[in-house]
Amino acid sequence: MATRPALKDAVYYRVKKVKGHKCALVCEAEPIAKYIKSGCCIPLRRAFRKSLIISPRDPRTHSYAKSLNRIKIEQTRHLEHYYFMIHPFSDFHFIWQTMMSIVHFIILIFFPIYSLGDVNIKRLNASNGIFIFILILDLFCWVNIFMCFFIGYYKKSTDKIILKPRQVILRYLCTHFFFDLVSTFNYNLLFGYTGFCKPLWFTRYQWSLKLIRLVTISEHLDNMQLRLELPDFLYRSVKYALFSIVIILWLIFIDYSFDYYYERQITVIPLEHKFFLAADNILRRLFLVDIYKGLYKYIRSPDLYVCCFSLQCAKIFEIWLLAKICQILASYTMVTLRYQTLIHQIKAYIRFKDLPKKMSKRIYSYINFRFQYCIFNEKTLMENLCLTLKKQILWHTCQNLVTKVETFKELPPAVLMKLVTMIKPEIYLPNDVVVQAGEVGSEMFFIYVGVLAVFTESGKEICHLSDGSHFGEIAMLLSEFRVASVVAIDFCELYRLTKKDFNEAIEPYPNVKEKILKAAQERYRETKNIGSAKS
């Protein structure tokens, strides 16, 4: 991958949506502006609606829609067909998931400790702080159940965002709805407090169904780490520490619940004593010190069964914890160190060359876009594949780009396949000049990802090119001077085809080459006339 350095006058070619840009084109209205045109509080309503659609700030967005153009297409699709749905990669969903992850963590940590006490419904009244706290937590959970019916989801198998209400509702009903509903329906607070019904024992355990949410919490924390760019080693350490606390607390609660069921003396001692005694029992089993159960020997056979079960659970948890610790150390020593090694090499190179700060930032931007924080050597990978598989990968990646060129439509399939194997990828940063007006054309470009601006020789902005487009084929075929300059707006991944490679591929077909050159000459005259008229 090679990047051409930006020319000195590249500062002139500022493009809209880029900091400091003054676009000469008529600014196209954002998708939201088409749907919110009148009424009160238009800026506020647009800002709220913008938070519900796909956001470029979400790291998952860039794996699904790799360019600004594709993001805009997804936003338009959302607003046109699913206006009242919430996009899973939106800012609103990220904020809501963050808030609900905190709420679920509080529930999973608070309720095991709270349930160790003697819950007396008569003592719970509207002025009681615990009553109000539980009510607030339940209120958040009820709102979350309602919100889940309007939040779309990403389907990995088809690489699509599902926003259709029927599919979203059906998926939620088949996954988390039952667990959310039962764990949130607080029978004692709703009926026991009013005096209509007696408190039920199973309500002490219904909150344990919230443990199923650890899966979604883990996924959201991973997304949060990418979005906030948290250090991987620190993030994983904190994440698994929190998960370990939750698991140990629930094991303590299960151990205590068995004593509570048999009405042993442990139920009448102070809460802090209950907690530490149950914690001592669990930690003994966790580290296989012994299976002695606090102040009591095994006076019933179920005691032994429960203890053996808890021993197995504790051992599984210990193995899981050790595996995660090894995973953290491995990821820190392999992926992080490899990436950091590359960064240190770049820093040393920048110091050696005494490069200016602005250029250094552009180098770091290129590295981050090129590798996406994952070190891999594409050249080495491709060298290890057979020729047939290489061609299949290249054809899958580039066939849509090459076949869209009007001039190439008469080329035989064998020539198209050879052209695909000859084109080479390049990455350009914002404000990089890809093509300069006035230079002789010796290559053409295909846009895989990104947006570019086209300028006349006089510097007038003509149009924008985006994913799937191409440019420079006429000047390449005829070796004429280029009539326009092309400048990168966004981070762009292009494929370059040189005149030498094209001539080599089409050499066995002289008749086809003659037709292509005639068609190119006609298009060149038309393009030159249009360019002179616009300038």
Coordinates of N, CA and C in Angstrom, one line a residue, residues 426-506:
E426 N -4.5 1.1 -3.1 CA -3.8 2.2 -2.5 C -4.7 2.9 -1.5
I427 N -4.2 3.5 -0.5 CA -4.9 4.3 0.5 C -4.6 5.7 0.4
Y428 N -5.6 6.6 0.5 CA -5.4 8.0 0.5 C -6.1 8.7 1.7
L429 N -5.4 9.6 2.2 CA -6.0 10.3 3.4 C -6.8 11.6 2.9
P430 N -7.6 12.1 3.8 CA -8.3 13.4 3.4 C -7.4 14.5 3.0
N431 N -7.7 15.1 1.9 CA -7.0 16.2 1.3 C -5.8 15.7 0.4
D432 N -5.6 14.4 0.3 CA -4.6 13.9 -0.6 C -5.0 14.1 -2.1
V433 N -4.1 14.6 -2.9 CA -4.4 14.8 -4.3 C -4.1 13.5 -5.1
V434 N -5.2 12.9 -5.6 CA -5.0 11.6 -6.3 C -4.6 11.8 -7.7
V435 N -5.3 12.8 -8.4 CA -5.0 13.1 -9.8 C -4.9 14.6 -9.9
Q436 N -3.9 15.1 -10.6 CA -3.7 16.5 -10.8 C -4.0 17.0 -12.2
A437 N -4.8 18.0 -12.4 CA -5.1 18.5 -13.7 C -3.9 19.0 -14.4
G438 N -3.8 18.6 -15.7 CA -2.6 19.0 -16.5 C -1.6 18.0 -16.7
E439 N -1.6 17.0 -15.8 CA -0.5 15.9 -16.0 C -1.0 14.9 -17.0
V440 N -0.1 14.2 -17.6 CA -0.4 13.1 -18.6 C -0.9 11.9 -17.9
G441 N -2.1 11.4 -18.4 CA -2.7 10.2 -17.7 C -2.0 8.9 -18.1
S442 N -1.6 8.2 -17.1 CA -0.9 6.9 -17.3 C -1.6 5.8 -16.4
E443 N -2.7 6.2 -15.7 CA -3.3 5.2 -14.9 C -4.8 5.6 -14.6
M444 N -5.6 4.7 -14.2 CA -7.0 5.0 -13.8 C -7.2 4.4 -12.4
F445 N -8.3 4.8 -11.8 CA -8.6 4.4 -10.4 C -10.0 3.9 -10.3
F446 N -10.2 3.0 -9.4 CA -11.5 2.4 -9.0 C -11.7 2.7 -7.5
I447 N -12.8 3.3 -7.1 CA -13.1 3.6 -5.7 C -13.8 2.4 -5.0
Y448 N -13.0 1.8 -4.1 CA -13.6 0.7 -3.3 C -14.3 1.3 -2.1
V449 N -13.7 2.2 -1.4 CA -14.3 2.8 -0.2 C -13.8 4.3 -0.2
G450 N -14.8 5.2 0.1 CA -14.4 6.6 0.2 C -15.1 7.5 -0.7
V451 N -14.9 8.8 -0.5 CA -15.5 9.9 -1.2 C -14.4 10.8 -1.7
L452 N -14.5 11.3 -3.0 CA -13.5 12.2 -3.6 C -14.2 13.3 -4.3
A453 N -13.5 14.5 -4.3 CA -14.1 15.7 -5.0 C -13.3 15.9 -6.3
V454 N -14.0 16.4 -7.3 CA -13.5 16.6 -8.7 C -13.5 18.1 -8.9
F455 N -12.3 18.7 -9.3 CA -12.1 20.1 -9.6 C -11.7 20.3 -11.0
T456 N -12.1 21.4 -11.6 CA -11.6 21.8 -13.0 C -10.1 22.4 -12.8
E457 N -9.5 22.7 -13.9 CA -8.2 23.3 -13.9 C -8.1 24.6 -13.2
S458 N -9.3 25.3 -13.3 CA -9.3 26.7 -12.6 C -9.6 26.5 -11.1
G459 N -9.9 25.3 -10.6 CA -10.1 25.1 -9.2 C -11.6 25.1 -8.8
K460 N -12.5 25.0 -9.8 CA -14.0 25.0 -9.5 C -14.4 23.6 -9.2
E461 N -15.1 23.4 -8.1 CA -15.6 22.1 -7.7 C -16.7 21.6 -8.6
I462 N -16.6 20.4 -9.2 CA -17.6 19.9 -10.2 C -18.6 19.0 -9.5
C463 N -18.0 17.9 -8.9 CA -18.9 16.9 -8.3 C -18.1 16.0 -7.3
H464 N -18.8 15.1 -6.7 CA -18.2 14.1 -5.8 C -18.3 12.7 -6.4
L465 N -17.3 11.9 -6.2 CA -17.3 10.5 -6.5 C -17.2 9.7 -5.3
S466 N -18.0 8.5 -5.2 CA -18.0 7.7 -4.0 C -17.9 6.2 -4.4
D467 N -18.2 5.4 -3.4 CA -18.0 3.9 -3.6 C -18.5 3.4 -4.9
G468 N -17.7 2.6 -5.5 CA -18.1 1.9 -6.8 C -17.8 2.7 -8.0
S469 N -17.4 4.0 -7.9 CA -17.1 4.9 -9.1 C -15.7 4.6 -9.6
H470 N -15.4 5.3 -10.7 CA -14.1 5.2 -11.3 C -13.8 6.5 -12.0
F471 N -12.5 6.7 -12.3 CA -12.1 7.9 -13.0 C -10.7 7.7 -13.6
G472 N -10.4 8.5 -14.6 CA -9.1 8.5 -15.2 C -8.9 7.6 -16.4
E473 N -9.9 6.8 -16.8 CA -9.7 5.8 -17.8 C -9.5 6.4 -19.2
I474 N -10.1 7.6 -19.5 CA -10.0 8.2 -20.8 C -8.5 8.7 -21.0
A475 N -8.0 9.5 -20.0 CA -6.7 10.0 -20.1 C -5.7 8.9 -20.1
M476 N -5.9 7.8 -19.4 CA -5.0 6.6 -19.5 C -4.9 6.0 -20.8
L477 N -6.1 5.8 -21.4 CA -6.2 5.1 -22.7 C -5.5 5.9 -23.8
L478 N -5.7 7.2 -23.8 CA -5.3 8.1 -24.9 C -3.9 8.8 -24.5
S479 N -3.4 8.6 -23.3 CA -2.2 9.3 -22.9 C -2.4 10.8 -23.0
E480 N -3.5 11.4 -22.8 CA -3.8 12.8 -22.9 C -3.6 13.4 -21.5
F481 N -3.6 14.8 -21.5 CA -3.5 15.5 -20.3 C -4.9 15.5 -19.5
R482 N -4.8 15.4 -18.2 CA -6.0 15.3 -17.4 C -6.7 16.7 -17.4
V483 N -8.0 16.7 -17.5 CA -8.7 17.9 -17.5 C -9.3 18.3 -16.1
A484 N -9.1 17.4 -15.1 CA -9.6 17.7 -13.8 C -8.7 17.1 -12.7
S485 N -8.8 17.7 -11.6 CA -8.1 17.2 -10.4 C -9.0 16.4 -9.5
V486 N -8.6 15.4 -8.9 CA -9.4 14.6 -7.9 C -8.7 14.6 -6.6
V487 N -9.4 15.0 -5.5 CA -8.9 15.1 -4.2 C -9.7 14.2 -3.2
A488 N -9.1 13.5 -2.3 CA -9.8 12.7 -1.3 C -10.5 13.5 -0.3
I489 N -11.7 13.2 0.0 CA -12.5 13.8 1.0 C -12.4 13.0 2.3
D490 N -12.7 11.7 2.2 CA -12.6 10.8 3.3 C -11.4 10.0 3.2
F491 N -11.2 9.1 4.2 CA -10.2 8.0 4.0 C -10.6 7.1 2.9
C492 N -9.8 7.0 1.9 CA -10.2 6.3 0.6 C -9.3 5.1 0.4
E493 N -9.9 4.0 0.0 CA -9.2 2.8 -0.5 C -9.5 2.7 -2.0
L494 N -8.5 2.9 -2.8 CA -8.7 2.8 -4.2 C -7.9 1.7 -4.8
Y495 N -8.3 1.3 -6.1 CA -7.5 0.3 -6.8 C -7.0 1.0 -8.1
R496 N -5.7 0.8 -8.4 CA -5.0 1.6 -9.5 C -4.7 0.6 -10.6
L497 N -5.0 1.0 -11.8 CA -4.7 0.2 -13.0 C -3.8 1.1 -13.9
T498 N -2.6 0.6 -14.2 CA -1.7 1.4 -15.1 C -1.9 1.1 -16.6
K499 N -1.5 2.0 -17.4 CA -1.6 1.8 -18.9 C -0.8 0.6 -19.4
K500 N 0.4 0.4 -18.7 CA 1.2 -0.7 -19.1 C 0.5 -2.1 -18.9
D501 N -0.1 -2.2 -17.7 CA -0.9 -3.4 -17.4 C -2.1 -3.6 -18.3
F502 N -2.8 -2.5 -18.6 CA -3.9 -2.6 -19.5 C -3.5 -3.1 -20.9
N503 N -2.5 -2.5 -21.4 CA -2.0 -2.9 -22.8 C -1.6 -4.4 -22.8
E504 N -1.0 -4.8 -21.7 CA -0.5 -6.2 -21.6 C -1.7 -7.2 -21.6
A505 N -2.8 -6.8 -20.9 CA -4.0 -7.6 -20.8 C -4.7 -7.7 -22.1
I506 N -4.8 -6.6 -22.8 CA -5.6 -6.5 -24.1 C -4.8 -6.8 -25.3

